[in-house]
């Protein structure tokens, strides 16, 4: 099982509403990715957002910068909002990162958890499903064929066009991110694509039927089980002391849940939700190395994971807290998890 970190590029926002400059956060992110590589984590993913509380609107630029200061870590979007992107340009950007990084680039395609990119790039939300399906089809065709002819509804026709540059070995690894819909799971299984499940609330065990369904569909369509890959993305933060880590993180985490919740009609986030999430059966992995190891191993045992992604910057923890969390993940948690999985 690969172990890594996902981020959305959350900006730090003070209690009086002062927002961290994006320039500062972007420079911190590059330093954090370099540390992930230094401590031996397997991959890094960064999301795409177009909101004032996030610093990153172009994952490919962050990943290109990171590729020049790292040596081994895989570099991925998490996610690229495919519905409002041009698959041709997206492939070219990630193929370029793949060449710069000597084959370490991956692309994770998703619908995105917010809708700001639709009006920003001139797309209609009424076409939400059709946009994603058509663009995923085109992206996969480009990945398989350097020269393509293609016609769809939302993009100008391609007539025997060559899409360059090509990724290392003429193949870019493409993941898809899914939430909780059987339709998305079925599509991924049918296409034989690796899947990242976002488990950010409730009890992870509730997702087990979707994991089982994905594997069933994947097998039914005759895909090679030796290439079967599935991961989870879970809100995480690691510290030396479990209670101190939780006490530090709760105000930041709850503030971000409330910022998002106000636009979605959620009730205010409560301490009991946080405590339930941190419990043995909950979806938050926030605490010390020992309990985090146990919880990550439980996720692997439950779902048969090939990848675990700790989403580590929700609510904008300080750069110092992030660096500490990364160090603990790489030097204390990851070695113990890997050792346990060898047995």
Tab-separated table of C-alpha atoms in Angstrom:
chain	number	residue	atom	x	y	z
A	1	UNK	CA	0.000	0.000	0.000
A	2	UNK	CA	1.348	3.396	-1.007
A	3	UNK	CA	1.286	6.119	1.638
A	4	UNK	CA	1.070	9.777	0.770
A	5	UNK	CA	-0.493	13.154	1.318
A	6	UNK	CA	-3.210	15.132	-0.417
A	7	UNK	CA	-3.823	18.850	-0.060
A	8	UNK	CA	-6.258	21.482	-1.294
A	9	UNK	CA	-3.908	24.382	-0.608
A	10	UNK	CA	-5.985	25.844	2.235
A	11	UNK	CA	-4.961	29.352	3.210
A	12	UNK	CA	-4.505	30.076	6.899
A	13	UNK	CA	-7.329	32.342	8.108
A	14	UNK	CA	-7.055	34.051	11.491
A	15	UNK	CA	-9.882	34.364	14.013
A	16	UNK	CA	-10.467	37.949	12.850
A	17	UNK	CA	-10.699	36.875	9.212
A	18	UNK	CA	-7.240	37.861	8.027
A	19	UNK	CA	-6.277	35.618	5.111
A	20	UNK	CA	-2.732	34.414	4.535
A	21	UNK	CA	-1.173	35.718	1.285
A	22	UNK	CA	-1.334	33.069	-1.440
A	23	UNK	CA	2.322	33.720	-2.300
A	24	UNK	CA	3.415	32.677	1.184
A	25	UNK	CA	1.279	29.532	1.187
A	26	UNK	CA	2.482	28.443	-2.248
A	27	UNK	CA	6.098	28.698	-1.151
A	28	UNK	CA	5.291	26.735	2.026
A	29	UNK	CA	3.656	23.997	-0.052
A	30	UNK	CA	6.796	23.470	-2.128
A	31	UNK	CA	8.850	23.185	1.073
A	32	UNK	CA	6.350	20.695	2.475
A	33	UNK	CA	6.460	18.517	-0.671
A	34	UNK	CA	10.255	18.493	-0.527
A	35	UNK	CA	10.059	17.186	3.061
A	36	UNK	CA	7.580	14.475	1.975
A	37	UNK	CA	10.136	13.293	-0.561
A	38	UNK	CA	12.972	13.470	1.973
A	39	UNK	CA	11.109	11.291	4.517
A	40	UNK	CA	10.199	8.703	1.900
A	41	UNK	CA	6.469	9.129	1.339
A	42	UNK	CA	5.172	7.604	-1.869
A	43	UNK	CA	3.009	10.294	-3.458
A	44	UNK	CA	1.631	13.807	-3.215
A	45	UNK	CA	-1.632	15.155	-4.599
A	46	UNK	CA	-2.916	18.744	-4.863
A	47	UNK	CA	-6.447	19.887	-5.633
A	48	UNK	CA	-7.846	22.540	-7.966
A	49	UNK	CA	-10.048	25.289	-6.539
A	50	UNK	CA	-11.139	28.768	-7.550
A	51	UNK	CA	-12.120	30.203	-4.170
A	52	UNK	CA	-10.651	32.812	-1.808
A	53	UNK	CA	-9.867	30.240	0.923
A	54	UNK	CA	-7.556	28.147	-1.308
A	55	UNK	CA	-4.201	29.046	-2.854
A	56	UNK	CA	-4.099	26.581	-5.755
A	57	UNK	CA	-6.085	26.973	-8.966
A	58	UNK	CA	-3.555	25.184	-11.227
A	59	UNK	CA	-2.283	21.893	-9.745
A	60	UNK	CA	-0.022	21.330	-12.750
A	61	UNK	CA	2.048	24.419	-11.965
A	62	UNK	CA	2.576	23.347	-8.346
A	63	UNK	CA	3.524	19.844	-9.479
A	64	UNK	CA	5.945	21.125	-12.103
A	65	UNK	CA	7.667	23.255	-9.463
A	66	UNK	CA	7.726	20.324	-7.030
A	67	UNK	CA	9.240	18.019	-9.646
A	68	UNK	CA	12.418	20.112	-9.658
A	69	UNK	CA	13.006	19.850	-5.875
A	70	UNK	CA	12.066	16.167	-5.414
A	71	UNK	CA	13.546	12.882	-6.629
A	72	UNK	CA	11.235	9.965	-5.892
A	73	UNK	CA	7.749	11.017	-4.807
A	74	UNK	CA	4.872	10.597	-7.286
A	75	UNK	CA	3.151	13.873	-8.131
A	76	UNK	CA	-0.568	14.017	-8.854
A	77	UNK	CA	-3.537	16.317	-8.994
A	78	UNK	CA	-6.171	15.587	-6.367
A	79	UNK	CA	-8.223	16.478	-8.292
A	80	UNK	CA	-8.170	18.217	-11.637
A	81	UNK	CA	-11.727	19.418	-12.303
A	82	UNK	CA	-12.127	17.650	-15.619
A	83	UNK	CA	-15.634	18.932	-16.321
A	84	UNK	CA	-14.416	22.516	-16.765
A	85	UNK	CA	-11.012	21.704	-18.291
A	86	UNK	CA	-9.850	21.028	-21.831
A	87	UNK	CA	-8.686	17.387	-21.929
A	88	UNK	CA	-6.149	18.183	-24.651
A	89	UNK	CA	-4.427	20.903	-22.648
A	90	UNK	CA	-4.738	18.901	-19.427
A	91	UNK	CA	-2.984	15.908	-20.980
A	92	UNK	CA	-0.241	18.134	-22.406
A	93	UNK	CA	0.367	19.763	-19.023
A	94	UNK	CA	0.648	16.481	-17.144
A	95	UNK	CA	2.700	14.830	-19.868
A	96	UNK	CA	5.117	17.751	-19.508
A	97	UNK	CA	5.322	17.216	-15.737
A	98	UNK	CA	5.895	13.525	-16.396
A	99	UNK	CA	8.854	14.345	-18.644
A	100	UNK	CA	10.350	16.868	-16.211
A	101	UNK	CA	9.989	14.442	-13.281
A	102	UNK	CA	11.235	11.328	-15.103
A	103	UNK	CA	7.881	9.553	-15.062
A	104	UNK	CA	6.507	10.546	-11.638
A	105	UNK	CA	3.390	12.423	-12.765
A	106	UNK	CA	-0.180	11.210	-12.378
A	107	UNK	CA	-3.512	12.850	-13.157
A	108	UNK	CA	-6.546	12.403	-10.930
A	109	UNK	CA	-9.733	13.425	-12.712
A	110	UNK	CA	-12.852	14.407	-10.821
A	111	UNK	CA	-15.934	16.556	-10.910
A	112	UNK	CA	-14.639	18.723	-8.061
A	113	UNK	CA	-16.327	19.393	-4.737
A	114	UNK	CA	-17.194	23.011	-5.644
A	115	UNK	CA	-18.818	24.610	-8.692
A	116	UNK	CA	-16.916	27.904	-9.105
A	117	UNK	CA	-15.002	26.666	-12.154
A	118	UNK	CA	-18.174	26.265	-14.221
A	119	UNK	CA	-19.135	29.955	-14.581
A	120	UNK	CA	-15.454	30.949	-14.504
A	121	UNK	CA	-14.714	28.963	-17.664
A	122	UNK	CA	-18.114	29.392	-19.295
A	123	UNK	CA	-19.761	26.025	-18.650
A	124	UNK	CA	-23.380	25.350	-17.734
A	125	UNK	CA	-24.068	23.411	-14.543
A	126	UNK	CA	-27.033	21.794	-16.291
A	127	UNK	CA	-24.440	19.898	-18.351
A	128	UNK	CA	-22.661	18.617	-15.207
A	129	UNK	CA	-22.883	14.908	-15.997
A	130	UNK	CA	-22.510	15.124	-19.765
A	131	UNK	CA	-19.424	17.332	-19.504
A	132	UNK	CA	-17.615	14.894	-17.265
A	133	UNK	CA	-18.474	11.811	-19.271
A	134	UNK	CA	-17.494	13.333	-22.609
A	135	UNK	CA	-14.261	14.840	-21.336
A	136	UNK	CA	-13.204	11.674	-19.551
A	137	UNK	CA	-13.746	9.741	-22.781
A	138	UNK	CA	-11.589	12.216	-24.713
A	139	UNK	CA	-8.848	12.278	-22.063
A	140	UNK	CA	-8.571	8.489	-22.138
A	141	UNK	CA	-8.460	8.443	-25.945
A	142	UNK	CA	-5.634	10.995	-25.940
A	143	UNK	CA	-3.736	8.921	-23.404
A	144	UNK	CA	-3.965	5.866	-25.659
A	145	UNK	CA	-3.396	7.538	-29.043
A	146	UNK	CA	-0.964	10.296	-29.991
A	147	UNK	CA	-2.975	11.120	-33.115
A	148	UNK	CA	-6.732	11.211	-32.787
A	149	UNK	CA	-9.929	12.110	-34.590
A	150	UNK	CA	-12.820	12.874	-32.268
A	151	UNK	CA	-16.136	14.692	-32.228
A	152	UNK	CA	-18.218	15.607	-29.187
A	153	UNK	CA	-20.804	18.099	-27.972
A	154	UNK	CA	-18.769	20.495	-25.848
A	155	UNK	CA	-15.425	20.853	-27.619
A	156	UNK	CA	-14.391	21.619	-31.216
A	157	UNK	CA	-13.816	18.545	-33.339
A	158	UNK	CA	-10.350	17.001	-33.605
A	159	UNK	CA	-9.437	15.770	-37.093
A	160	UNK	CA	-6.311	13.595	-37.149
A	161	UNK	CA	-4.616	15.857	-34.605
A	162	UNK	CA	-1.404	14.900	-32.825
A	163	UNK	CA	-1.362	15.694	-29.096
A	164	UNK	CA	2.158	16.472	-27.891
A	165	UNK	CA	4.302	16.049	-25.878
A	166	UNK	CA	3.697	12.432	-24.905
A	167	UNK	CA	4.141	11.154	-21.362
A	168	UNK	CA	7.042	8.880	-20.434
A	169	UNK	CA	6.501	5.462	-22.066
A	170	UNK	CA	3.634	7.132	-23.961
A	171	UNK	CA	1.297	6.493	-21.042
A	172	UNK	CA	0.091	8.800	-18.280
A	173	UNK	CA	-1.416	7.203	-15.175
A	174	UNK	CA	-4.971	8.487	-14.762
A	175	UNK	CA	-6.973	7.994	-11.573
A	176	UNK	CA	-10.571	9.002	-10.977
A	177	UNK	CA	-11.897	10.398	-7.711
A	178	UNK	CA	-15.359	9.412	-6.537
A	179	UNK	CA	-17.624	10.363	-3.681
A	180	UNK	CA	-20.505	8.071	-2.853
A	181	UNK	CA	-22.432	7.487	-6.073
A	182	UNK	CA	-22.761	3.981	-7.554
A	183	UNK	CA	-22.800	5.504	-11.054
A	184	UNK	CA	-19.299	6.924	-10.648
A	185	UNK	CA	-18.057	3.647	-9.179
A	186	UNK	CA	-19.588	1.649	-12.033
A	187	UNK	CA	-17.981	3.900	-14.653
A	188	UNK	CA	-14.536	3.544	-13.088
A	189	UNK	CA	-14.846	-0.225	-12.852
A	190	UNK	CA	-16.087	-0.513	-16.412
A	191	UNK	CA	-13.201	1.581	-17.733
A	192	UNK	CA	-10.638	-0.209	-15.550
A	193	UNK	CA	-9.421	3.006	-13.919
A	194	UNK	CA	-7.876	3.212	-10.449
A	195	UNK	CA	-10.200	4.897	-7.956
A	196	UNK	CA	-9.689	7.206	-4.998
A	197	UNK	CA	-12.638	7.285	-2.589
A	198	UNK	CA	-13.050	10.459	-0.524
A	199	UNK	CA	-14.097	9.378	2.974
A	200	UNK	CA	-14.383	12.621	4.922
A	201	UNK	CA	-17.301	12.032	7.271
A	202	UNK	CA	-19.419	9.448	9.019
A	203	UNK	CA	-18.087	5.917	9.417
A	204	UNK	CA	-15.773	4.482	6.749
A	205	UNK	CA	-17.424	1.058	6.980
A	206	UNK	CA	-20.470	2.586	5.276
A	207	UNK	CA	-18.393	2.759	2.076
A	208	UNK	CA	-17.666	-0.988	2.001
A	209	UNK	CA	-20.514	-1.823	-0.439
A	210	UNK	CA	-19.106	0.711	-2.931
A	211	UNK	CA	-15.620	-0.798	-2.719
A	212	UNK	CA	-17.077	-4.259	-3.257
A	213	UNK	CA	-19.167	-3.007	-6.183
A	214	UNK	CA	-16.153	-1.386	-7.819
A	215	UNK	CA	-14.127	-4.594	-7.585
A	216	UNK	CA	-17.048	-6.648	-8.914
A	217	UNK	CA	-17.507	-4.391	-11.944
A	218	UNK	CA	-13.750	-4.219	-12.575
A	219	UNK	CA	-13.550	-8.012	-12.633
A	220	UNK	CA	-16.743	-8.401	-14.680
A	221	UNK	CA	-15.290	-6.296	-17.493
A	222	UNK	CA	-12.220	-8.518	-17.656
A	223	UNK	CA	-9.618	-6.054	-16.407
A	224	UNK	CA	-6.311	-7.388	-15.093
A	225	UNK	CA	-6.570	-7.785	-11.312
A	226	UNK	CA	-2.793	-7.403	-11.100
A	227	UNK	CA	-3.391	-3.783	-12.084
A	228	UNK	CA	-6.285	-3.245	-9.659
A	229	UNK	CA	-5.745	-0.100	-7.564
A	230	UNK	CA	-8.000	1.570	-5.032
A	231	UNK	CA	-7.330	4.231	-2.419
A	232	UNK	CA	-8.905	6.398	0.243
A	233	UNK	CA	-8.517	10.082	0.947
A	234	UNK	CA	-9.160	10.944	4.613
A	235	UNK	CA	-8.774	14.097	6.688
A	236	UNK	CA	-5.646	13.692	8.812
A	237	UNK	CA	-3.155	15.517	11.018
A	238	UNK	CA	-0.409	13.906	13.107
A	239	UNK	CA	1.349	15.150	16.235
A	240	UNK	CA	3.431	13.955	19.185
A	241	UNK	CA	0.504	14.052	21.614
A	242	UNK	CA	-2.996	13.016	20.578
A	243	UNK	CA	-4.990	15.385	22.808
A	244	UNK	CA	-2.723	18.359	22.137
A	245	UNK	CA	-2.954	17.744	18.388
A	246	UNK	CA	-6.748	17.526	18.531
A	247	UNK	CA	-7.071	20.602	20.753
A	248	UNK	CA	-4.861	22.594	18.380
A	249	UNK	CA	-6.640	21.414	15.261
A	250	UNK	CA	-10.322	21.584	16.247
A	251	UNK	CA	-10.754	25.396	15.937
A	252	UNK	CA	-9.114	25.395	12.494
A	253	UNK	CA	-10.961	22.329	11.252
A	254	UNK	CA	-14.380	23.393	12.525
A	255	UNK	CA	-13.950	26.899	11.078
A	256	UNK	CA	-13.326	25.424	7.617
A	257	UNK	CA	-16.247	23.000	7.940
A	258	UNK	CA	-18.448	25.991	8.778
A	259	UNK	CA	-17.122	28.090	5.872
A	260	UNK	CA	-18.000	25.304	3.469
A	261	UNK	CA	-21.179	24.423	5.334
A	262	UNK	CA	-22.668	27.910	5.112
A	263	UNK	CA	-22.849	27.606	1.332
A	264	UNK	CA	-24.375	24.132	1.535
A	265	UNK	CA	-26.882	24.559	4.333
A	266	UNK	CA	-25.020	22.464	6.891
A	267	UNK	CA	-25.601	23.084	10.616
A	268	UNK	CA	-22.625	24.432	12.602
A	269	UNK	CA	-19.864	21.873	13.168
A	270	UNK	CA	-19.826	20.575	16.749
A	271	UNK	CA	-17.115	19.153	19.060
A	272	UNK	CA	-19.027	15.862	19.326
A	273	UNK	CA	-18.755	15.425	15.537
A	274	UNK	CA	-15.006	15.928	15.780
A	275	UNK	CA	-14.734	13.441	18.649
A	276	UNK	CA	-16.849	10.890	16.777
A	277	UNK	CA	-14.672	11.326	13.707
A	278	UNK	CA	-11.522	10.707	15.764
A	279	UNK	CA	-12.993	7.588	17.377
A	280	UNK	CA	-11.977	4.105	16.268
A	281	UNK	CA	-14.896	3.855	13.847
A	282	UNK	CA	-14.775	7.454	12.580
A	283	UNK	CA	-13.334	8.984	9.406
A	284	UNK	CA	-10.817	11.412	10.937
A	285	UNK	CA	-7.205	10.339	11.522
A	286	UNK	CA	-6.095	13.092	13.866
A	287	UNK	CA	-3.743	12.278	16.724
A	288	UNK	CA	-0.454	10.609	17.549
A	289	UNK	CA	1.516	8.068	15.529
A	290	UNK	CA	0.336	4.981	17.408
A	291	UNK	CA	-3.387	5.475	16.992
A	292	UNK	CA	-2.907	6.702	13.412
A	293	UNK	CA	-0.999	3.528	12.518
A	294	UNK	CA	-3.834	1.409	13.907
A	295	UNK	CA	-6.462	3.325	11.980
A	296	UNK	CA	-4.601	3.276	8.664
A	297	UNK	CA	-4.035	-0.481	8.984
A	298	UNK	CA	-7.737	-0.933	9.782
A	299	UNK	CA	-8.620	0.926	6.568
A	300	UNK	CA	-6.316	-1.336	4.567
A	301	UNK	CA	-7.789	-4.459	6.129
A	302	UNK	CA	-11.375	-3.293	5.561
A	303	UNK	CA	-11.048	-2.126	1.968
A	304	UNK	CA	-8.008	-3.906	0.510
A	305	UNK	CA	-6.305	-0.612	-0.273
A	306	UNK	CA	-3.344	-0.062	-2.558
A	307	UNK	CA	-3.085	3.626	-1.561
A	308	UNK	CA	-3.801	5.751	1.508
A	309	UNK	CA	-3.893	9.532	1.168
A	310	UNK	CA	-3.803	11.726	4.274
A	311	UNK	CA	-5.599	14.973	3.434
A	312	UNK	CA	-3.548	17.127	5.727
A	313	UNK	CA	-4.209	20.844	5.255
A	314	UNK	CA	-7.952	21.206	5.896
A	315	UNK	CA	-8.570	24.552	7.572
A	316	UNK	CA	-4.998	25.762	7.133
A	317	UNK	CA	-2.815	24.391	9.949
A	318	UNK	CA	0.384	26.388	10.383
A	319	UNK	CA	3.394	25.565	8.240
A	320	UNK	CA	5.186	24.378	11.381
A	321	UNK	CA	2.299	22.020	12.240
A	322	UNK	CA	2.275	20.716	8.664
A	323	UNK	CA	6.013	20.069	8.661
A	324	UNK	CA	5.736	18.246	11.998
A	325	UNK	CA	2.842	16.151	10.743
A	326	UNK	CA	4.703	15.239	7.539
A	327	UNK	CA	7.812	14.272	9.517
A	328	UNK	CA	5.794	12.021	11.854
A	329	UNK	CA	3.992	10.425	8.911
A	330	UNK	CA	7.220	9.668	7.065
A	331	UNK	CA	9.482	8.654	9.957
A	332	UNK	CA	7.125	7.047	12.479
A	333	UNK	CA	3.836	6.050	10.851
A	334	UNK	CA	4.854	4.913	7.361
A	335	UNK	CA	7.647	2.533	8.494
A	336	UNK	CA	5.350	0.815	11.000
A	337	UNK	CA	2.510	0.476	8.499
A	338	UNK	CA	4.844	-0.970	5.863
A	339	UNK	CA	6.347	-3.370	8.380
A	340	UNK	CA	2.912	-4.590	9.472
A	341	UNK	CA	1.780	-5.157	5.885
A	342	UNK	CA	4.779	-7.393	5.162
A	343	UNK	CA	3.678	-9.909	7.796
